[in-house]
Amino acid sequence: MIRPAYSTADATAAPGTDSRSRATDRPPGTADPQARRDFRGARRRAARWALRSALPLTAVLALAGFLRFWQLTETGFNSDEAVYTGTAASLAGDPGMQTVFPVFRAHPVLFAGLLSLFLRGGTDDFTARAVAAAIGVLTVAVTYLLARRLYGRAAGFAAALVLAVMPYHVVVTRQVLLDGLMTLCATVALYCVVRYVQSGSDGLPWLLGAAAALGAATLSKETALVLLCGLYVFFVLSRSARMRLRHAVLATGVLCLVVAAFPLATSLAGHGSTGQDYLQWQLFRRANHPMGFYAVTVPQAVGWAALVAAAAGLFLLRRRMSWREGLLLCWIAAPVLFFTLWPVKGFPYLLPVAPPLAVLAGRALSALAELRPRPGRMRSGRTRRSRLRLRPGVLAAVGAVFVTLVVTATLALSSATRITAAPNGSFLAGSGGLPGGREAGQWVRDHVPAGAQLLAAGPSTANVLQFYGGKSVSALSVSVNRLHRNPSYTPVPNPDRSLRDGEFQYLVWDSYTAHRSPFYGAKIRQLVEKYRGTPVYTSALRVPASSADPTPTPVFVVYQVRVP
């Protein structure tokens, strides 16, 4: 029998054992005190690192939440908010809303289904807007993860901070709109695409996750499919990022499977023709804004400071250009080009470009900390000594923090100004609530008899009055041509005949429709005069243009008509 060179009972340990262990005769299973100290030290270092990372991100998310929840219900819903909240209330089983707001309308119902979970106990403005605001804050967190994955932790904090105070994102995510959830899902999809490119051939799960997230974005709002064009252009033009054919086929299958949930739901509910009618209306709608609409409105809403930072980073760091910047730029260019050329334009349609713009701005701001001054040379050839005691790295970091704070303060001030801006009698859809609409709707609910019919100038006003008033409201401007009207609205072909027959007992004039469509505002005035309308309610506001005048300007006037 061959004996080992050492015995377990011996003080001599096996080869490879620490000499300190050989010197101490510890019972079996007893941990090394030095190992315990090393473990505790590593755990403390990990805790300190997590704390240093969590505290700044928590502060950024708190700032984002403050701007999105501050004075959240100061103004009532606008038309889109009323429709989406009414649809969610219908899904939640509210019988009053089910008669006015059908579940299946022009868009998928993922957001309405999510919102309906919070409206089981009743419908109120704060709950609906709080859900949208929370989605906006969550998008800031995902943007941090995206920027950190692309450019590091400092860029992640800077990008999250820029998006947290960006006026465009703040204003839209304070409203009950589909674009907030679509942007969140789209940003998750972009993050998964980044992970796929970085993982190489092993990144198929990330690509499938991107397809599922983009499908969820499409179920939030169908316009998210435009982002596919940006991804296609990126993978075609990029030399370092390649997608296998098998991966593309599987991802396309996942995307189609997720998106198919909406047409399948409408078909099973017996509303298959409804989707076709809305698609026809969307394709043949008349242009509502000129082609340069976004060039005028969106840069101001995003904030010139953020745009300048992103553009400066692209120019000054052009030697570092890689697939990362190509992906972000393709993601931005696809919706910008599409909606610029598309006749129908809405203020929040370009919201998915806000997170990648914030990432580009965060990249530029974080790169300031890497700047190093070039050493100058005196005539004798010796290196010139700096009189400053701070190291160049510290100076660059302080300068980066200062510039970031300036950009943040500029954007935050613009956001606060937009949130607290006084009404001016006109209204841009998607830019905020509708001043005076909630009060007018509540008056209709409390004073208009059951069964009475109201005729408003436009469908936007009608939606708000129906949501708050619970009464049926028709719109004068709804076209009799099926190709030019929303299938949810019923036209009034002959308003004079309808008034003579006693179909309508009240007429509603509002300054917003009169400003946007003067013809229909004047038509309501003509009907009021012809049928001896008596003003029974006036919602008036003091707008900036008449602030010197003590008499507020009327924005909603309800007339009771008398048929001769």
Coordinates of C-alpha atoms in Angstrom, one line a residue:
M1 CA 0.0 0.0 0.0
I2 CA 1.4 3.3 -1.0
R3 CA 1.3 6.0 1.7
P4 CA 0.8 9.7 0.9
A5 CA 3.7 12.0 1.3
Y6 CA 1.9 13.8 4.1
S7 CA -0.6 12.8 6.8
T8 CA -3.9 14.6 7.5
A9 CA -3.0 14.5 11.2
D10 CA 0.3 16.1 10.5
A11 CA 1.0 19.8 11.0
T12 CA 2.3 19.8 7.4
A13 CA -0.6 20.7 5.0
A14 CA -1.1 19.6 1.5
P15 CA 0.8 21.4 -1.3
G16 CA -0.8 24.7 -2.2
T17 CA -2.1 25.4 1.3
D18 CA -1.4 28.8 2.8
S19 CA 1.5 28.8 5.3
R20 CA -0.6 30.7 7.7
S21 CA -3.1 27.9 7.7
R22 CA -0.4 25.4 8.4
A23 CA 0.8 27.4 11.4
T24 CA -2.6 27.4 13.0
D25 CA -4.2 24.3 14.2
R26 CA -7.9 25.1 13.6
P27 CA -10.8 22.6 14.0
P28 CA -12.2 21.3 10.7
G29 CA -14.9 23.6 9.2
T30 CA -13.6 26.7 11.0
A31 CA -13.3 29.7 8.6
D32 CA -10.1 31.6 8.3
P33 CA -10.3 35.0 10.2
Q34 CA -8.4 36.7 7.4
A35 CA -10.9 35.3 4.8
R36 CA -13.8 36.6 6.9
R37 CA -12.2 40.0 7.1
D38 CA -11.6 40.1 3.3
F39 CA -15.2 39.0 2.7
R40 CA -16.6 41.7 5.0
G41 CA -14.4 44.3 3.4
A42 CA -15.6 43.2 -0.1
R43 CA -19.2 43.4 1.1
R44 CA -18.7 46.8 2.5
R45 CA -17.1 48.0 -0.7
A46 CA -19.9 46.6 -2.8
A47 CA -22.5 48.3 -0.5
R48 CA -20.7 51.6 -0.8
W49 CA -20.5 51.3 -4.6
A50 CA -24.2 50.4 -4.8
L51 CA -25.0 53.4 -2.5
R52 CA -22.9 55.8 -4.6
S53 CA -24.8 54.6 -7.7
A54 CA -28.3 54.5 -6.1
L55 CA -28.3 57.9 -4.5
P56 CA -27.7 60.0 -7.6
L57 CA -30.1 57.9 -9.6
T58 CA -32.7 58.2 -6.9
A59 CA -32.2 62.0 -6.8
V60 CA -32.7 62.1 -10.6
L61 CA -35.9 60.0 -10.4
A62 CA -37.2 62.2 -7.6
L63 CA -36.6 65.3 -9.7
A64 CA -38.4 63.6 -12.7
G65 CA -41.3 62.7 -10.4
F66 CA -41.6 66.2 -9.0
L67 CA -41.9 67.8 -12.4
R68 CA -44.4 65.2 -13.6
F69 CA -46.6 65.2 -10.5
W70 CA -46.5 68.9 -9.5
Q71 CA -49.9 70.5 -9.9
L72 CA -51.0 67.5 -11.9
T73 CA -54.7 68.3 -11.9
E74 CA -54.5 72.0 -12.1
T75 CA -56.2 71.9 -15.5
G76 CA -58.8 69.4 -16.7
F77 CA -58.4 66.9 -19.5
N78 CA -58.1 67.8 -23.1
S79 CA -59.9 65.8 -25.8
D80 CA -57.4 62.9 -26.1
E81 CA -57.1 62.5 -22.4
A82 CA -60.9 62.4 -22.1
V83 CA -61.1 59.7 -24.8
Y84 CA -58.4 57.5 -23.4
T85 CA -59.5 57.8 -19.8
G86 CA -63.1 57.2 -20.9
T87 CA -62.0 54.1 -22.8
A88 CA -60.1 52.8 -19.8
A89 CA -63.2 53.4 -17.6
S90 CA -65.3 51.5 -20.0
L91 CA -62.9 48.6 -19.8
A92 CA -63.1 48.9 -16.0
G93 CA -66.9 48.5 -16.2
D94 CA -68.1 52.0 -15.7
P95 CA -71.6 52.0 -17.2
G96 CA -71.8 55.7 -17.7
M97 CA -68.6 55.7 -19.8
Q98 CA -69.5 52.6 -21.8
T99 CA -72.4 54.5 -23.4
V100 CA -70.2 57.4 -24.5
F101 CA -66.7 56.0 -25.1
P102 CA -66.5 52.6 -26.9
V103 CA -63.6 50.3 -26.2
F104 CA -62.4 49.8 -29.7
R105 CA -61.5 53.1 -31.4
A106 CA -58.6 54.3 -33.6
H107 CA -55.8 52.8 -31.5
P108 CA -54.9 49.6 -29.7
V109 CA -55.9 49.3 -26.1
L110 CA -52.8 48.3 -24.2
F111 CA -52.5 51.6 -22.4
A112 CA -56.3 51.7 -21.8
G113 CA -56.1 48.2 -20.4
L114 CA -53.3 49.1 -18.1
L115 CA -55.0 52.2 -16.9
S116 CA -58.3 50.4 -16.4
L117 CA -56.6 48.4 -13.6
F118 CA -56.3 51.6 -11.6
L119 CA -59.9 52.8 -12.3
R120 CA -61.8 50.0 -10.7
G121 CA -62.8 52.1 -7.8
G122 CA -63.9 55.1 -9.9
T123 CA -62.6 57.6 -12.5
D124 CA -60.7 60.7 -11.4
D125 CA -58.2 63.0 -13.1
F126 CA -55.4 62.4 -10.7
T127 CA -55.3 58.6 -10.9
A128 CA -55.3 58.6 -14.7
R129 CA -52.6 61.2 -15.0
A130 CA -50.5 59.7 -12.2
V131 CA -50.3 56.4 -14.1
A132 CA -49.0 58.3 -17.2
A133 CA -46.6 60.3 -15.0
A134 CA -45.2 57.1 -13.4
I135 CA -44.6 55.7 -16.9
G136 CA -42.6 58.8 -17.7
V137 CA -40.5 58.4 -14.6
L138 CA -39.9 54.8 -15.4
T139 CA -38.7 55.8 -18.9
V140 CA -36.1 58.0 -17.2
A141 CA -34.7 55.0 -15.4
V142 CA -34.6 52.9 -18.6
T143 CA -32.8 55.8 -20.3
Y144 CA -30.2 55.6 -17.6
L145 CA -29.6 51.9 -18.2
L146 CA -29.4 52.5 -22.0
A147 CA -26.8 55.3 -21.7
R148 CA -24.8 53.5 -19.1
R149 CA -24.7 50.4 -21.3
L150 CA -23.5 52.5 -24.3
Y151 CA -21.1 55.1 -22.7
G152 CA -20.7 54.4 -19.0
R153 CA -22.2 55.3 -15.7
A154 CA -21.4 59.1 -15.9
A155 CA -23.2 59.3 -19.2
G156 CA -26.1 57.3 -17.8
F157 CA -26.6 59.8 -15.0
A158 CA -26.3 62.8 -17.4
A159 CA -28.8 61.3 -19.9
A160 CA -31.3 60.5 -17.2
L161 CA -31.0 64.0 -15.8
V162 CA -31.5 65.5 -19.2
L163 CA -34.6 63.4 -19.9
A164 CA -35.9 64.0 -16.3
V165 CA -36.2 67.8 -17.0
M166 CA -36.7 67.8 -20.8
P167 CA -39.8 70.0 -21.4
Y168 CA -41.0 67.8 -24.3
H169 CA -41.0 64.6 -22.2
V170 CA -42.3 66.3 -19.0
V171 CA -45.3 68.0 -20.7
V172 CA -46.4 64.9 -22.7
T173 CA -46.0 62.4 -19.8
R174 CA -48.1 64.6 -17.6
Q175 CA -51.1 63.8 -19.8
V176 CA -53.2 60.7 -20.3
L177 CA -51.7 59.9 -23.8
L178 CA -50.6 56.8 -25.6
D179 CA -47.2 58.2 -26.4
G180 CA -45.7 57.8 -22.9
L181 CA -46.2 54.1 -22.8
M182 CA -45.2 53.7 -26.4
T183 CA -41.9 55.6 -25.7
L184 CA -41.2 53.4 -22.6
C185 CA -41.6 50.2 -24.5
A186 CA -39.6 51.6 -27.5
T187 CA -36.7 52.6 -25.2
V188 CA -36.7 49.1 -23.7
A189 CA -36.6 47.7 -27.3
L190 CA -33.6 50.0 -28.1
Y191 CA -31.8 48.8 -24.9
C192 CA -32.3 45.2 -26.0
V193 CA -31.0 45.9 -29.5
V194 CA -27.9 47.4 -27.9
R195 CA -27.4 44.2 -25.8
Y196 CA -27.9 42.1 -28.9
V197 CA -25.2 43.9 -30.8
Q198 CA -22.8 43.7 -27.9
S199 CA -23.5 40.0 -27.3
G200 CA -22.8 39.0 -30.9
S201 CA -23.9 35.5 -31.9
D202 CA -25.1 34.7 -28.4
G203 CA -27.5 37.7 -28.3
L204 CA -30.6 36.0 -29.8
P205 CA -32.6 36.3 -26.5
W206 CA -32.0 40.0 -26.5
L207 CA -33.2 40.4 -30.0
L208 CA -36.3 38.5 -29.3
G209 CA -36.8 40.7 -26.2
A210 CA -36.4 43.8 -28.5
A211 CA -39.1 42.4 -30.8
A212 CA -41.5 41.7 -27.9
A213 CA -40.9 45.2 -26.5
L214 CA -41.4 46.8 -29.9
G215 CA -44.6 44.8 -30.3
A216 CA -45.8 46.2 -26.9
A217 CA -45.0 49.7 -28.2
T218 CA -47.1 49.0 -31.2
L219 CA -50.0 47.8 -29.0
S220 CA -49.6 51.1 -27.2
K221 CA -49.7 53.1 -30.4
E222 CA -49.5 51.7 -33.9
T223 CA -47.1 54.4 -35.1
A224 CA -44.3 52.6 -33.2
L225 CA -43.8 50.4 -36.2
V226 CA -42.0 53.3 -37.9
L227 CA -39.1 52.6 -35.6
L228 CA -38.6 49.3 -37.6
C229 CA -37.4 51.4 -40.5
G230 CA -34.7 52.9 -38.4
L231 CA -33.5 49.5 -37.3
Y232 CA -33.5 48.2 -40.8
V233 CA -31.4 51.1 -42.0
F234 CA -29.0 50.7 -39.1
F235 CA -28.3 47.0 -39.7
V236 CA -28.0 47.6 -43.5
L237 CA -25.5 50.4 -43.2
S238 CA -23.5 49.2 -40.2
R239 CA -20.3 47.3 -40.8
S240 CA -19.7 46.2 -37.3
A241 CA -23.2 45.2 -36.4
R242 CA -24.7 42.3 -38.3
M243 CA -27.9 40.3 -37.9
R244 CA -28.2 36.7 -38.9
L245 CA -31.0 35.8 -41.2
R246 CA -32.3 33.2 -38.7
H247 CA -32.3 35.8 -36.0
A248 CA -34.2 38.3 -38.2
V249 CA -36.9 35.6 -39.0
L250 CA -37.4 34.6 -35.4
A251 CA -37.6 38.3 -34.2
T252 CA -40.1 39.1 -37.0
G253 CA -42.2 36.1 -35.8
V254 CA -42.2 37.3 -32.2
L255 CA -43.1 40.9 -33.3
C256 CA -46.0 39.7 -35.5
L257 CA -47.2 37.4 -32.7
V258 CA -47.4 40.2 -30.2
V259 CA -49.0 42.7 -32.5
A260 CA -51.6 40.1 -33.7
A261 CA -53.2 40.4 -30.2
F262 CA -55.0 43.6 -31.2
P263 CA -56.7 42.5 -34.4
L264 CA -57.4 39.1 -32.8
A265 CA -59.1 40.9 -29.9
T266 CA -61.2 43.1 -32.2
S267 CA -62.2 40.1 -34.3
L268 CA -63.3 38.0 -31.3
A269 CA -65.2 41.0 -29.9
G270 CA -67.1 41.4 -33.2
H271 CA -65.5 44.7 -34.1
G272 CA -63.4 43.6 -37.0
S273 CA -65.0 46.2 -39.4
T274 CA -64.3 48.9 -36.8
G275 CA -60.5 48.6 -37.3
Q276 CA -60.9 48.7 -41.1
D277 CA -62.9 51.9 -40.8
Y278 CA -60.3 53.6 -38.6
L279 CA -57.5 52.5 -40.9
Q280 CA -59.3 54.0 -43.9
W281 CA -59.9 57.2 -42.0
Q282 CA -56.2 57.5 -40.9
L283 CA -55.0 57.0 -44.4
F284 CA -57.2 59.6 -46.0
R285 CA -57.3 62.3 -43.3
R286 CA -56.6 65.8 -44.4
A287 CA -53.4 67.5 -43.3
N288 CA -53.8 69.3 -40.0
H289 CA -50.5 71.1 -39.9
P290 CA -47.9 72.3 -42.5
M291 CA -44.8 70.3 -43.2
G292 CA -42.6 72.5 -41.1
F293 CA -44.7 72.0 -37.9
Y294 CA -42.2 69.9 -36.1
A295 CA -39.2 72.1 -37.1
V296 CA -41.0 75.0 -35.3
T297 CA -42.5 73.3 -32.3
V298 CA -40.3 70.3 -31.3
P299 CA -36.9 71.9 -30.9
Q300 CA -38.3 74.5 -28.5
A301 CA -40.1 71.7 -26.6
V302 CA -37.0 69.5 -26.4
G303 CA -34.9 72.4 -25.3
W304 CA -32.1 74.1 -27.3
A305 CA -29.6 73.3 -24.5
A306 CA -30.2 69.6 -25.0
L307 CA -30.0 69.8 -28.7
V308 CA -26.8 71.9 -28.7
A309 CA -25.2 69.4 -26.3
A310 CA -26.1 66.4 -28.4
A311 CA -25.0 68.1 -31.7
A312 CA -21.7 69.4 -30.1
G313 CA -20.9 65.9 -28.9
L314 CA -21.5 64.4 -32.3
F315 CA -19.1 67.0 -33.8
L316 CA -16.4 67.2 -31.2
L317 CA -16.3 63.5 -30.7
R318 CA -16.6 62.5 -34.3
R319 CA -13.3 60.5 -34.2
R320 CA -15.0 58.2 -31.7
M321 CA -18.0 57.6 -33.9
S322 CA -19.1 53.9 -33.9
W323 CA -22.2 51.8 -34.3
R324 CA -23.6 53.3 -31.1
E325 CA -24.1 56.8 -32.6
G326 CA -25.3 55.2 -35.8
L327 CA -28.0 53.3 -34.0
L328 CA -29.2 56.3 -32.0
L329 CA -29.3 58.5 -35.1
C330 CA -31.2 56.0 -37.2
W331 CA -33.7 55.6 -34.3
I332 CA -34.2 59.3 -34.3
A333 CA -34.3 59.9 -38.0
A334 CA -37.0 57.3 -38.8
P335 CA -40.0 59.0 -37.0
V336 CA -38.7 62.5 -37.7
L337 CA -38.7 61.9 -41.5
F338 CA -41.9 59.9 -41.5
F339 CA -44.1 62.3 -39.6
T340 CA -42.6 65.3 -41.3
L341 CA -43.8 63.9 -44.7
W342 CA -47.0 62.4 -43.2
P343 CA -49.9 64.9 -43.6
V344 CA -51.3 64.3 -40.1
K345 CA -49.1 65.6 -37.3
G346 CA -49.5 65.7 -33.6
F347 CA -47.4 67.4 -31.0
P348 CA -46.5 64.2 -29.0
Y349 CA -45.8 62.0 -32.1
L350 CA -42.0 62.4 -31.9
L351 CA -41.7 61.6 -28.2
P352 CA -39.8 58.3 -28.9
V353 CA -36.8 60.4 -30.1
A354 CA -36.5 62.1 -26.6
P355 CA -34.6 59.2 -24.9
P356 CA -31.9 58.8 -27.6
L357 CA -31.5 62.6 -27.8
A358 CA -31.0 62.6 -24.0
V359 CA -28.4 59.8 -24.4
L360 CA -26.5 61.8 -27.0
A361 CA -26.6 64.8 -24.8
G362 CA -25.4 62.8 -21.8
R363 CA -22.6 61.4 -23.8
A364 CA -21.3 64.9 -24.6
L365 CA -21.7 66.1 -21.1
S366 CA -19.9 63.1 -19.6
A367 CA -17.1 63.5 -22.1
L368 CA -16.2 66.9 -20.7
A369 CA -14.7 65.2 -17.7
E370 CA -12.2 63.4 -19.9
L371 CA -10.7 66.7 -21.3
R372 CA -7.1 67.2 -20.5
P373 CA -5.2 70.5 -21.3
R374 CA -2.3 70.1 -23.7
P375 CA 1.0 70.9 -22.0
G376 CA 2.4 74.2 -23.3
R377 CA 6.1 74.7 -24.0
M378 CA 8.2 77.7 -23.2
R379 CA 11.0 78.9 -25.4
S380 CA 13.6 76.9 -23.5
G381 CA 11.6 73.8 -24.3
R382 CA 10.6 73.1 -20.7
T383 CA 7.0 72.3 -19.9
R384 CA 5.0 75.2 -18.6
R385 CA 3.8 74.6 -15.1
S386 CA 0.3 75.3 -14.2
R387 CA -0.3 77.8 -11.3
L388 CA -3.5 76.0 -10.3
R389 CA -3.2 73.5 -7.5
L390 CA -6.0 71.3 -8.8
R391 CA -5.2 68.5 -11.1
P392 CA -6.4 68.7 -14.7
G393 CA -8.7 65.7 -14.1
V394 CA -10.4 67.5 -11.2
L395 CA -10.8 70.6 -13.3
A396 CA -12.4 68.7 -16.1
A397 CA -14.7 67.0 -13.7
V398 CA -15.8 70.3 -12.1
G399 CA -16.3 71.8 -15.5
A400 CA -18.4 68.9 -16.6
V401 CA -20.6 69.1 -13.5
F402 CA -21.0 72.9 -14.0
V403 CA -22.0 72.6 -17.6
T404 CA -24.4 69.7 -16.8
L405 CA -26.0 71.8 -14.0
V406 CA -26.4 74.8 -16.4
V407 CA -28.1 72.6 -19.0
T408 CA -30.3 71.0 -16.4
A409 CA -31.3 74.3 -14.9
T410 CA -32.2 75.7 -18.4
L411 CA -34.4 72.7 -19.2
A412 CA -36.0 72.6 -15.8
L413 CA -36.9 76.3 -15.9
S414 CA -38.5 75.7 -19.4
S415 CA -40.4 72.7 -18.1
A416 CA -41.7 74.7 -15.0
T417 CA -42.7 77.6 -17.3
R418 CA -44.7 75.3 -19.6
I419 CA -46.4 73.6 -16.6
T420 CA -47.5 76.9 -15.0
A421 CA -48.2 78.8 -18.2
A422 CA -51.3 80.9 -18.2
P423 CA -53.9 80.1 -20.8
N424 CA -54.0 82.3 -23.9
G425 CA -57.4 81.3 -25.4
S426 CA -55.9 79.0 -28.0
F427 CA -54.8 75.4 -27.7
L428 CA -52.3 73.0 -29.3
A429 CA -53.5 69.4 -29.1
G430 CA -51.1 67.3 -26.9
S431 CA -49.4 70.3 -25.2
G432 CA -51.5 70.2 -22.0
G433 CA -55.0 70.2 -20.5
L434 CA -57.9 72.2 -21.8
P435 CA -58.5 75.2 -19.5
G436 CA -62.2 75.7 -18.6
G437 CA -63.3 72.4 -20.1
R438 CA -63.6 70.5 -16.9
E439 CA -65.7 73.3 -15.3
A440 CA -68.0 73.5 -18.3
G441 CA -68.5 69.7 -18.3
Q442 CA -69.3 69.6 -14.6
W443 CA -71.9 72.4 -15.1
V444 CA -73.4 70.3 -17.9
R445 CA -73.5 67.3 -15.5
D446 CA -75.3 69.2 -12.7
H447 CA -77.7 71.5 -14.7
V448 CA -78.5 69.9 -18.1
P449 CA -81.6 67.7 -17.8
A450 CA -81.3 64.0 -18.5
G451 CA -82.0 63.2 -22.2
A452 CA -81.0 66.7 -23.4
Q453 CA -78.8 67.0 -26.4
L454 CA -75.9 69.4 -26.9
L455 CA -74.3 70.6 -30.2
A456 CA -70.7 71.9 -29.9
A457 CA -68.5 73.4 -32.6
G458 CA -65.9 70.6 -32.7
P459 CA -65.4 67.0 -31.6
S460 CA -62.6 67.9 -29.2
T461 CA -64.9 70.1 -27.1
A462 CA -67.6 67.4 -27.4
N463 CA -65.3 64.7 -25.9
V464 CA -64.4 66.8 -22.9
L465 CA -68.0 67.7 -22.2
Q466 CA -69.1 64.1 -22.6
F467 CA -66.5 62.9 -20.2
Y468 CA -67.2 65.4 -17.4
G469 CA -70.9 66.0 -18.2
G470 CA -72.1 62.5 -18.9
K471 CA -74.4 63.8 -21.6
S472 CA -74.4 63.2 -25.4
V473 CA -72.7 66.0 -27.3
S474 CA -72.5 66.2 -31.1
A475 CA -70.0 68.2 -33.1
L476 CA -70.8 70.6 -35.9
S477 CA -67.5 70.2 -37.7
V478 CA -67.8 66.4 -38.2
S479 CA -67.7 65.7 -42.0
V480 CA -70.5 63.8 -43.7
N481 CA -67.8 62.2 -45.9
R482 CA -66.7 58.9 -44.3
L483 CA -63.1 59.3 -45.5
H484 CA -62.8 62.6 -43.7
R485 CA -64.2 61.8 -40.3
N486 CA -63.5 59.7 -37.3
P487 CA -65.8 56.7 -37.3
S488 CA -66.6 57.3 -33.6
Y489 CA -68.3 60.6 -34.4
T490 CA -71.8 61.0 -35.9
P491 CA -72.2 63.9 -38.4
V492 CA -74.9 66.5 -38.2
P493 CA -75.8 67.0 -41.9
N494 CA -78.4 69.7 -41.4
P495 CA -78.0 71.5 -38.1
D496 CA -80.9 73.9 -38.9
R497 CA -83.2 71.0 -39.5
S498 CA -82.1 69.3 -36.3
L499 CA -82.6 72.5 -34.2
R500 CA -86.1 73.1 -35.7
D501 CA -87.0 69.5 -34.9
G502 CA -85.9 69.9 -31.3
E503 CA -83.1 67.4 -31.5
F504 CA -80.7 69.8 -29.8
Q505 CA -81.6 72.0 -26.8
Y506 CA -78.1 73.5 -26.1
L507 CA -75.4 75.0 -28.2
V508 CA -71.8 75.2 -27.0
W509 CA -69.3 77.8 -28.3
D510 CA -65.6 77.6 -27.3
S511 CA -62.7 79.8 -28.1
Y512 CA -60.3 76.9 -28.9
T513 CA -62.4 75.6 -31.8
A514 CA -63.1 79.2 -32.9
H515 CA -59.4 79.9 -33.0
R516 CA -58.5 76.7 -34.8
S517 CA -61.6 76.6 -37.1
P518 CA -63.1 80.1 -37.4
F519 CA -65.8 78.9 -39.8
Y520 CA -67.4 76.6 -37.3
G521 CA -67.0 79.1 -34.5
A522 CA -68.9 81.6 -36.5
K523 CA -71.5 79.0 -37.5
I524 CA -72.3 78.3 -33.9
R525 CA -72.7 82.1 -33.3
Q526 CA -75.1 82.2 -36.3
L527 CA -77.2 79.4 -34.9
V528 CA -77.3 81.1 -31.5
E529 CA -78.7 84.3 -33.0
K530 CA -81.1 82.5 -35.3
Y531 CA -82.6 80.3 -32.5
R532 CA -82.5 83.0 -29.8
G533 CA -79.9 81.3 -27.7
T534 CA -79.6 82.4 -24.1
P535 CA -76.3 82.1 -22.4
V536 CA -76.8 79.9 -19.3
Y537 CA -73.1 79.2 -18.5
T538 CA -69.8 80.9 -19.2
S539 CA -66.4 79.6 -18.3
A540 CA -64.1 82.6 -18.4
L541 CA -60.3 82.9 -17.9
R542 CA -58.0 85.9 -17.7
V543 CA -55.5 85.3 -20.5
P544 CA -52.2 87.1 -20.7
A545 CA -53.3 89.3 -23.7
S546 CA -56.0 90.9 -21.6
S547 CA -54.4 90.7 -18.2
A548 CA -54.8 94.5 -17.8
D549 CA -58.5 94.2 -18.4
P550 CA -60.4 93.1 -15.2
T551 CA -63.0 91.3 -17.3
P552 CA -61.9 87.7 -18.0
T553 CA -62.2 86.3 -21.5
P554 CA -64.9 83.6 -22.1
V555 CA -63.5 80.3 -23.3
F556 CA -66.7 78.2 -23.0
V557 CA -70.3 79.5 -23.4
V558 CA -73.3 77.2 -23.2
Y559 CA -76.5 78.5 -24.8
Q560 CA -80.0 77.2 -24.3
V561 CA -81.9 77.6 -27.6
R562 CA -85.6 78.2 -28.3
V563 CA -87.3 76.9 -31.4
P564 CA -89.7 79.5 -33.0

